[in-house]
Short mmCIF file of C-alpha atoms and ligand atoms in Angstrom, two decimals:
data_model
loop_
_atom_site.label_atom_id
_atom_site.label_comp_id
_atom_site.label_asym_id
_atom_site.label_seq_id
_atom_site.Cartn_x
_atom_site.Cartn_y
_atom_site.Cartn_z
CA UNK A 135 -23.03 -10.33 -11.41
CA UNK A 136 -25.42 -10.99 -14.29
CA UNK A 137 -28.05 -13.51 -13.62
CA UNK A 138 -31.52 -14.47 -14.56
CA UNK A 139 -31.91 -16.15 -11.16
CA UNK A 140 -32.53 -13.67 -8.37
CA UNK A 141 -29.55 -12.73 -6.18
CA UNK A 142 -30.37 -13.04 -2.50
CA UNK A 143 -29.41 -9.94 -0.51
CA UNK A 144 -29.55 -10.02 3.29
CA UNK A 145 -30.04 -6.62 4.93
CA UNK A 146 -29.50 -6.43 8.67
CA UNK A 147 -31.09 -3.62 10.64
CA UNK A 148 -33.57 -3.44 7.81
CA UNK A 149 -36.16 -1.49 9.81
CA UNK A 150 -33.61 1.06 10.96
CA UNK A 151 -33.03 4.36 9.25
CA UNK A 152 -30.25 3.36 6.85
CA UNK A 153 -31.90 0.02 6.17
CA UNK A 154 -35.13 1.75 5.20
CA UNK A 155 -33.27 4.20 2.96
CA UNK A 156 -31.36 1.36 1.28
CA UNK A 157 -33.87 -1.36 0.46
CA UNK A 158 -36.07 0.62 -1.93
CA UNK A 159 -33.11 1.73 -4.02
CA UNK A 160 -31.72 -1.80 -3.95
CA UNK A 161 -35.07 -3.02 -5.24
CA UNK A 162 -34.96 -0.38 -7.97
CA UNK A 163 -31.63 -1.75 -9.28
CA UNK A 164 -29.17 0.64 -7.65
CA UNK A 165 -27.34 -2.15 -5.80
CA UNK A 166 -26.62 -4.81 -8.40
CA UNK A 167 -27.39 -2.89 -11.55
CA UNK A 168 -30.21 -2.84 -14.04
CA UNK A 169 -31.43 -6.22 -15.16
CA UNK A 170 -30.30 -8.15 -12.08
CA UNK A 171 -33.29 -9.60 -10.22
CA UNK A 172 -33.00 -9.85 -6.47
CA UNK A 173 -34.67 -11.30 -3.42
CA UNK A 174 -34.40 -9.38 -0.13
CA UNK A 175 -33.93 -11.02 3.25
CA UNK A 176 -34.69 -8.42 5.92
CA UNK A 177 -33.14 -9.25 9.29
CA UNK A 178 -34.20 -7.41 12.40
CA UNK A 179 -34.27 -7.84 16.15
CA UNK A 180 -37.49 -9.52 17.36
CA UNK A 181 -38.79 -6.20 18.74
CA UNK A 182 -38.36 -4.52 15.33
CA UNK A 183 -39.59 -7.44 13.25
CA UNK A 184 -43.05 -5.95 12.87
CA UNK A 185 -41.58 -2.72 11.48
CA UNK A 186 -39.55 -4.76 9.00
CA UNK A 187 -42.75 -6.52 7.98
CA UNK A 188 -44.22 -3.09 7.31
CA UNK A 189 -41.22 -2.27 5.13
CA UNK A 190 -41.82 -5.53 3.25
CA UNK A 191 -45.41 -4.46 2.58
CA UNK A 192 -44.19 -1.16 1.19
CA UNK A 193 -41.62 -2.93 -0.97
CA UNK A 194 -44.46 -4.98 -2.40
CA UNK A 195 -46.37 -1.79 -3.07
CA UNK A 196 -43.41 -0.46 -5.03
CA UNK A 197 -44.08 -3.15 -7.66
CA UNK A 198 -40.38 -3.19 -8.48
CA UNK A 199 -39.89 -5.30 -11.60
CA UNK A 200 -36.51 -6.63 -10.37
CA UNK A 201 -37.73 -7.58 -6.90
CA UNK A 202 -38.66 -11.24 -6.85
CA UNK A 203 -39.51 -11.54 -3.18
CA UNK A 204 -39.02 -10.21 0.34
CA UNK A 205 -38.72 -12.32 3.48
CA UNK A 206 -38.46 -11.02 7.03
CA UNK A 207 -36.40 -12.75 9.72
CA UNK A 208 -35.37 -12.32 13.32
CA UNK A 209 -32.97 -15.25 13.15
CA UNK A 210 -29.57 -14.66 11.53
CA UNK A 211 -29.00 -18.27 10.43
CA UNK A 212 -32.23 -18.26 8.44
CA UNK A 213 -31.69 -14.77 7.03
CA UNK A 214 -28.19 -15.54 5.68
CA UNK A 215 -29.27 -18.79 4.05
CA UNK A 216 -28.41 -18.62 0.34
CA UNK A 217 -27.36 -14.95 0.47
CA UNK A 218 -24.81 -13.68 -2.06
CA UNK A 219 -24.69 -10.13 -0.72
CA UNK A 220 -24.85 -8.87 2.86
CA UNK A 221 -25.58 -5.29 3.81
CA UNK A 222 -24.67 -5.44 7.49
CA UNK A 223 -26.22 -2.25 8.76
CA UNK A 224 -27.71 -3.09 12.15
CA UNK A 225 -25.37 -2.46 15.07
CA UNK A 226 -25.48 -1.54 18.70
CA UNK A 227 -25.06 2.22 19.15
CA UNK A 228 -23.05 3.62 22.03
CA UNK A 229 -25.40 4.44 24.88
CA UNK A 230 -24.80 6.72 27.84
CA UNK A 231 -22.06 5.50 30.15
CA UNK A 232 -20.97 2.74 27.76
CA UNK A 233 -17.23 2.17 27.67
CA UNK A 234 -15.41 1.27 24.47
CA UNK A 235 -14.99 -2.33 25.62
CA UNK A 236 -18.75 -2.58 26.25
CA UNK A 237 -19.43 -1.23 22.76
CA UNK A 238 -17.00 -3.67 21.14
CA UNK A 239 -18.45 -6.53 23.16
CA UNK A 240 -22.07 -5.68 22.29
CA UNK A 241 -21.21 -5.46 18.61
CA UNK A 242 -19.12 -8.61 18.69
CA UNK A 243 -22.26 -10.34 19.95
CA UNK A 244 -23.98 -9.27 16.72
CA UNK A 245 -21.18 -9.71 14.18
CA UNK A 246 -19.93 -13.06 15.50
CA UNK A 247 -23.41 -14.53 15.06
CA UNK A 248 -23.73 -13.05 11.58
CA UNK A 249 -20.22 -14.21 10.58
CA UNK A 250 -21.14 -17.75 11.64
CA UNK A 251 -24.45 -17.52 9.80
CA UNK A 252 -22.64 -16.42 6.63
CA UNK A 253 -20.12 -19.22 7.07
CA UNK A 254 -22.74 -21.90 7.51
CA UNK A 255 -25.50 -20.88 5.16
CA UNK A 256 -24.58 -18.14 2.69
CA UNK A 257 -23.95 -18.80 -1.01
CA UNK A 258 -20.40 -19.56 -2.17
CA UNK A 259 -20.06 -16.09 -3.67
CA UNK A 260 -21.18 -14.31 -0.47
CA UNK A 261 -19.74 -10.84 0.04
CA UNK A 262 -20.58 -8.27 2.68
CA UNK A 263 -20.21 -4.62 3.47
CA UNK A 264 -20.41 -3.67 7.13
CA UNK A 265 -22.03 -0.29 7.71
CA UNK A 266 -22.76 -0.61 11.44
CA UNK A 267 -20.11 1.03 13.60
CA UNK A 268 -17.37 0.45 14.55
CA UNK A 269 -17.56 -0.79 10.96
CA UNK A 270 -13.94 -1.87 10.31
CA UNK A 271 -13.63 -3.90 13.49
CA UNK A 272 -17.13 -5.32 13.14
CA UNK A 273 -16.11 -6.60 9.69
CA UNK A 274 -12.94 -8.07 11.20
CA UNK A 275 -14.99 -9.84 13.87
CA UNK A 276 -17.47 -11.25 11.32
CA UNK A 277 -14.62 -12.54 9.11
CA UNK A 278 -12.97 -14.18 12.12
CA UNK A 279 -16.12 -16.22 12.70
CA UNK A 280 -16.43 -17.25 9.05
CA UNK A 281 -13.29 -19.30 8.32
CA UNK A 282 -14.81 -20.90 5.21
CA UNK A 283 -15.62 -17.57 3.54
CA UNK A 284 -12.60 -15.90 1.90
CA UNK A 285 -11.54 -13.10 4.22
CA UNK A 286 -11.58 -10.50 1.46
CA UNK A 287 -15.35 -10.90 1.16
CA UNK A 288 -15.82 -8.98 4.45
CA UNK A 289 -15.41 -5.27 3.86
CA UNK A 290 -16.48 -2.09 5.64
CA UNK A 291 -17.94 1.16 4.40
CA UNK A 292 -15.65 4.15 3.86
CA UNK A 293 -17.29 5.15 0.60
CA UNK A 294 -19.25 7.81 2.46
CA UNK A 295 -15.95 9.35 3.60
CA UNK A 296 -14.72 9.10 0.01
CA UNK A 297 -17.80 10.94 -1.24
CA UNK A 298 -17.40 13.57 1.46
CA UNK A 299 -13.79 14.16 0.42
CA UNK A 300 -14.71 14.43 -3.28
CA UNK A 301 -17.50 16.89 -2.50
CA UNK A 302 -15.30 19.06 -0.26
CA UNK A 303 -12.54 19.22 -2.88
CA UNK A 304 -15.06 20.10 -5.59
CA UNK A 305 -16.56 22.85 -3.43
CA UNK A 306 -13.16 24.31 -2.52
CA UNK A 307 -11.99 24.48 -6.13
CA UNK A 308 -15.33 25.47 -7.63
CA UNK A 309 -15.24 22.33 -9.79
CA UNK A 310 -17.96 19.86 -10.57
CA UNK A 311 -17.94 16.67 -8.53
CA UNK A 312 -17.62 14.75 -11.80
CA UNK A 313 -14.29 16.49 -12.49
CA UNK A 314 -12.69 15.23 -9.26
CA UNK A 315 -10.72 11.98 -9.35
CA UNK A 316 -8.02 10.14 -7.39
CA UNK A 317 -9.16 10.97 -3.84
CA UNK A 318 -8.39 8.24 -1.31
CA UNK A 319 -9.49 7.37 2.22
CA UNK A 320 -7.02 5.41 4.34
CA UNK A 321 -7.50 3.68 7.69
CA UNK A 322 -10.47 3.53 10.01
CA UNK A 323 -13.99 4.90 9.53
CA UNK A 324 -13.43 7.20 12.47
CA UNK A 325 -12.02 10.63 13.18
CA UNK A 326 -8.48 9.24 12.68
CA UNK A 327 -9.12 8.38 9.01
CA UNK A 328 -6.83 9.97 6.45
CA UNK A 329 -8.61 11.60 3.50
CA UNK A 330 -5.74 11.92 1.02
CA UNK A 331 -5.59 14.46 -1.80
CA UNK A 332 -1.99 13.71 -2.77
CA UNK A 333 -2.95 11.88 -5.95
CA UNK A 334 -6.23 13.68 -6.58
CA UNK A 335 -6.94 15.61 -9.74
CA UNK A 336 -9.47 18.30 -10.57
CA UNK A 337 -10.39 18.48 -14.23
CA UNK A 338 -7.25 16.46 -14.97
CA UNK A 339 -4.92 18.84 -13.07
CA UNK A 340 -3.21 17.94 -9.77
CA UNK A 341 -5.48 18.96 -6.88
CA UNK A 342 -2.74 21.05 -5.16
CA UNK A 343 -2.50 23.17 -8.31
CA UNK A 344 -6.27 23.70 -8.49
CA UNK A 345 -6.35 24.53 -4.77
CA UNK A 346 -3.40 26.94 -5.05
CA UNK A 347 -5.40 28.91 -7.60
CA UNK A 348 -7.96 29.52 -4.85
CA UNK A 349 -5.25 30.50 -2.39
CA UNK A 350 -5.45 27.15 -0.56
CA UNK A 351 -2.29 25.24 0.34
CA UNK A 352 -1.05 22.43 2.55
CA UNK A 353 -2.29 24.24 5.67
CA UNK A 354 -5.82 24.23 4.34
CA UNK A 355 -5.56 20.52 3.61
CA UNK A 356 -4.21 19.71 7.10
CA UNK A 357 -6.30 22.12 9.14
CA UNK A 358 -9.59 22.40 7.26
CA UNK A 359 -10.08 19.68 4.67
CA UNK A 360 -8.93 16.62 6.66
CA UNK A 361 -10.83 17.42 9.89
CA UNK A 362 -13.90 18.50 7.91
CA UNK A 363 -14.10 15.11 6.18
CA UNK A 364 -12.97 13.02 9.14
CA UNK A 365 -15.46 14.68 11.51
CA UNK A 366 -18.31 15.08 9.04
CA UNK A 367 -20.29 12.29 10.72
CA UNK A 368 -20.26 14.27 13.97
CA UNK A 369 -21.18 17.47 12.09
CA UNK A 370 -24.20 15.73 10.55
CA UNK A 371 -25.27 14.45 13.98
CA UNK A 372 -24.97 17.96 15.40
CA UNK A 373 -26.79 19.77 12.58
CA UNK A 374 -29.35 17.15 11.64
CA UNK A 375 -29.95 15.82 15.13
CA UNK A 376 -29.17 12.26 14.05
CA UNK A 377 -26.47 10.40 12.19
CA UNK A 378 -26.27 10.37 8.41
CA UNK A 379 -28.83 8.16 6.73
CA UNK A 380 -29.51 8.75 3.02
CA UNK A 381 -25.87 9.60 2.26
CA UNK A 382 -24.78 6.44 4.09
CA UNK A 383 -27.34 4.34 2.20
CA UNK A 384 -26.17 5.85 -1.09
CA UNK A 385 -22.55 5.07 -0.24
CA UNK A 386 -23.35 1.46 0.71
CA UNK A 387 -25.16 0.98 -2.61
CA UNK A 388 -22.21 2.47 -4.53
CA UNK A 389 -19.74 0.29 -2.59
CA UNK A 390 -21.48 -2.95 -3.56
CA UNK A 391 -22.33 -1.83 -7.08
CA UNK A 392 -18.70 -1.00 -7.90
CA UNK A 393 -17.47 -4.16 -6.17
CA UNK A 394 -19.65 -6.44 -8.28
CA UNK A 395 -19.76 -4.43 -11.51
CA UNK A 396 -16.28 -2.88 -11.44
CA UNK A 397 -14.83 0.60 -11.00
CA UNK A 398 -14.65 2.78 -14.11
CA UNK A 399 -11.48 2.31 -16.16
CA UNK A 400 -8.61 4.46 -14.94
CA UNK A 401 -10.34 5.40 -11.70
CA UNK A 402 -10.38 4.10 -8.15
CA UNK A 403 -12.64 4.34 -5.12
CA UNK A 404 -12.14 3.75 -1.39
CA UNK A 405 -13.18 0.63 0.49
CA UNK A 406 -12.14 -0.80 3.83
CA UNK A 407 -10.83 -4.25 2.89
CA UNK A 408 -8.73 -6.86 4.73
CA UNK A 409 -5.17 -5.70 4.17
CA UNK A 410 -2.91 -7.74 1.92
CA UNK A 411 0.02 -6.14 3.73
CA UNK A 412 0.27 -3.22 1.28
CA UNK A 413 1.57 0.11 2.53
CA UNK A 414 2.68 -1.46 5.83
CA UNK A 415 -0.89 -2.15 7.02
CA UNK A 416 -0.86 -5.45 8.98
CA UNK A 417 -2.31 -8.30 6.97
CA UNK A 418 -5.98 -9.02 7.61
CA UNK A 419 -6.73 -5.70 9.31
CA UNK A 420 -9.85 -4.18 7.71
CA UNK A 421 -8.51 -0.82 6.68
CA UNK A 422 -9.56 1.67 4.03
CA UNK A 423 -7.45 1.87 0.87
CA UNK A 424 -7.82 3.19 -2.64
CA UNK A 425 -9.04 0.17 -4.60
CA UNK A 426 -10.03 -0.83 -8.09
CA UNK A 427 -12.64 -3.52 -8.64
CA UNK A 428 -12.71 -6.01 -11.50
CA UNK A 429 -14.57 -9.30 -11.90
CA UNK A 430 -15.94 -9.07 -8.38
CA UNK A 431 -12.56 -8.57 -6.69
CA UNK A 432 -11.29 -5.40 -5.02
CA UNK A 433 -7.55 -4.78 -5.40
CA UNK A 434 -5.56 -2.22 -3.43
CA UNK A 435 -4.04 0.31 -5.85
CA UNK A 436 -0.34 -0.58 -5.83
CA UNK A 437 2.74 1.59 -5.83
CA UNK A 438 1.37 4.98 -4.77
CA UNK A 439 4.07 7.28 -3.47
CA UNK A 440 3.35 8.44 0.07
CA UNK A 441 5.13 11.40 1.60
CA UNK A 442 6.03 11.63 5.31
CA UNK A 443 2.79 13.43 6.17
CA UNK A 444 0.64 10.77 4.49
CA UNK A 445 2.60 7.93 6.04
CA UNK A 446 2.23 9.41 9.54
CA UNK A 447 -1.52 9.93 9.07
CA UNK A 448 -2.05 6.40 7.81
CA UNK A 449 0.04 4.96 10.64
CA UNK A 450 -2.05 6.82 13.21
CA UNK A 451 -5.35 5.48 11.92
CA UNK A 452 -3.97 1.97 11.46
CA UNK A 453 -2.67 2.09 15.06
CA UNK A 454 -6.24 2.74 16.18
CA UNK A 455 -7.43 -0.30 14.20
CA UNK A 456 -4.70 -2.43 15.77
CA UNK A 457 -5.84 -1.23 19.21
CA UNK A 458 -9.44 -2.18 18.43
CA UNK A 459 -8.31 -5.60 17.20
CA UNK A 460 -6.21 -6.11 20.33
CA UNK A 461 -9.17 -5.14 22.51
CA UNK A 462 -11.56 -7.62 20.86
CA UNK A 463 -8.87 -10.31 20.89
CA UNK A 464 -8.22 -9.78 24.61
CA UNK A 465 -11.94 -9.86 25.29
CA UNK A 466 -12.06 -13.27 23.59
CA UNK A 467 -14.48 -12.02 20.94
CA UNK A 468 -12.72 -13.34 17.84
CA UNK A 469 -13.64 -16.55 16.10
CA UNK A 470 -11.52 -19.45 14.86
CA UNK A 471 -9.79 -17.38 12.16
CA UNK A 472 -8.69 -14.89 14.84
P1 NAD B 105 -30.87 2.69 13.50
O1 NAD B 105 -30.75 2.61 14.99
O2 NAD B 105 -31.91 3.54 12.87
O3 NAD B 105 -31.08 1.22 12.92
C1 NAD B 105 -30.34 0.12 13.35
C2 NAD B 105 -31.25 -1.08 13.26
O4 NAD B 105 -30.49 -2.24 13.49
C3 NAD B 105 -32.38 -1.07 14.30
O5 NAD B 105 -33.63 -1.20 13.63
C4 NAD B 105 -32.07 -2.29 15.17
O6 NAD B 105 -33.25 -2.95 15.62
C5 NAD B 105 -31.30 -3.15 14.18
N1 NAD B 105 -30.44 -4.16 14.81
C6 NAD B 105 -29.67 -4.04 15.91
N2 NAD B 105 -29.06 -5.22 16.18
C7 NAD B 105 -29.45 -6.07 15.22
C8 NAD B 105 -29.16 -7.44 14.96
N3 NAD B 105 -28.38 -8.16 15.78
N4 NAD B 105 -29.73 -8.02 13.88
C9 NAD B 105 -30.53 -7.32 13.07
N5 NAD B 105 -30.86 -6.03 13.27
C10 NAD B 105 -30.31 -5.41 14.33
O7 NAD B 105 -29.41 3.09 12.97
P2 NAD B 105 -29.00 3.62 11.52
O8 NAD B 105 -29.12 5.10 11.50
O9 NAD B 105 -29.69 2.83 10.50
O10 NAD B 105 -27.43 3.29 11.54
C11 NAD B 105 -26.98 1.96 11.53
C12 NAD B 105 -25.50 1.88 11.79
O11 NAD B 105 -24.77 2.49 10.73
C13 NAD B 105 -25.02 2.60 13.06
O12 NAD B 105 -24.06 1.77 13.69
C14 NAD B 105 -24.35 3.87 12.53
O13 NAD B 105 -23.38 4.36 13.43
C15 NAD B 105 -23.73 3.31 11.28
N6 NAD B 105 -23.31 4.29 10.27
C16 NAD B 105 -22.19 3.99 9.56
C17 NAD B 105 -21.77 4.84 8.55
C18 NAD B 105 -20.53 4.51 7.74
O14 NAD B 105 -20.18 5.31 6.88
N7 NAD B 105 -19.85 3.39 7.96
C19 NAD B 105 -22.48 6.00 8.27
C20 NAD B 105 -23.64 6.27 9.00
C21 NAD B 105 -24.05 5.40 10.00
C1 LMR B 106 -21.02 8.86 9.79
O1 LMR B 106 -19.88 8.83 9.32
O2 LMR B 106 -21.90 9.66 9.38
C2 LMR B 106 -21.39 7.92 10.91
O3 LMR B 106 -20.49 6.85 10.97
C3 LMR B 106 -21.45 8.67 12.21
C4 LMR B 106 -21.98 7.81 13.33
O4 LMR B 106 -21.36 7.88 14.42
O5 LMR B 106 -22.98 7.08 13.15
#
C-alpha cells in the first residue's frame, strides 16, 4: 500500500481502551508504514461519541505529518464510506448473567451492520481485522453480510496470541525474542487455541532442542506453555484488573502492517483468516493459521507436517468455531453469504 492519497482507516470502538491505544500509533505510521498518509474515521456508539471527539482533538494536537484528517461518526454506514482498512475493535462484552447465545446475538447486531456498511460503502480494496470478541465468529458474521467484499478480506486477531507464544518460548530458552521463529497459532482466539511449537526455531535450532537444554520437554509444552499462552488473556485480566490493551493494540497494528506490507522473507506470522480448506479446517471458517503475506494477500503456509497431538488440538479448537458458527446460523444472525 503505497500512496500519495490518504488511505481511509475506520476504527470502531475508537473511544474504548484499545481504540485509544491504537489510533495514535496508526497516525504515527505504525499501521500502514512510513510515508503512507491516512485519514481516520472514528466510529463510536452515540453515548461515547463525545469521548471520540476528544480523541480527535488529541490526534490533532499530535500534529502527525501523515495524518490528513480525523472524522468522528456514530453511524456505521457513514464511517465505512471509502474505507480501505477497518480496525473492528468495538464489541459487546459479556455482562453478568449473559448466556453465550445472548453474547453472540449482541455482537451479531454490531458486526452485521458493519459488514453491510463495508459492503455498501467501503473502498474496493477494503480489508478488516476484527479485534472485538468473540473475534473469529464476529469476523465470520461481518463477512456473511458483505457478499460483494472478497471473504478473505475479513480476518480476526490472533497476532497477540502469536506474540505471547514467541515471548514465552524466548523466556523459557533464555533467547532473545528476535531469535525465535516459526511459532504458529491455530484455531480460535479463545482458551481452546493451539499455540504450536512443532516448527519453531530458536536461534536457528529446533525449539524442542533448545528447550531440552533447559530440561523442558513435551510435558512442559502441553502442561505449561500451551495453557499459559491460551489463558494469558484471563491472566492479564486477573493481574491487571482489566483485559489487555496496549499489547492488543500493538498486535492489531502488526497484523495489518504485515498484511499490507508483507511478512519478512522466510518467516510467517499467525492470522485468523477464512479457511481455504487447508489442514481439514472447513472452508470459510475464520480460523487462525500460520500465514505469509505478499502483495496484500495472506496465504496459509502449505504442507506443514502435523503430528497426532497437533491434529487433535487443532480439531478441538476448530470444533469450537464450528459450534459458534452453528449457533449464529441457528439464531438467524448470518447474512446472505451465510
Ligand atoms: P472497551 O470497552 O474499552 O471499548 C470498546 C468500545 O467499543 C467502547 O468505547 C464502546 O462504546 C465501543 N462500541 C461498542 N459497540 C460499538 C459499535 N456498535 N460501534 C462502535 N463502537 C462500539 O473495550 P477494549 O478494552 O477496547 O476491548 C475491545 C474488544 O477487544 C473487546 O471485545 C475485547 O474482549 C477484545 N480484545 C480482543 C483481543 C484479541 O486478541 N482478539 C485482545 C484484547 C481484547
Ligand atoms: C485477550 O486475549 O487478552 C483478550 O481477548 C481477553 C478478553 O477476554 O478480552
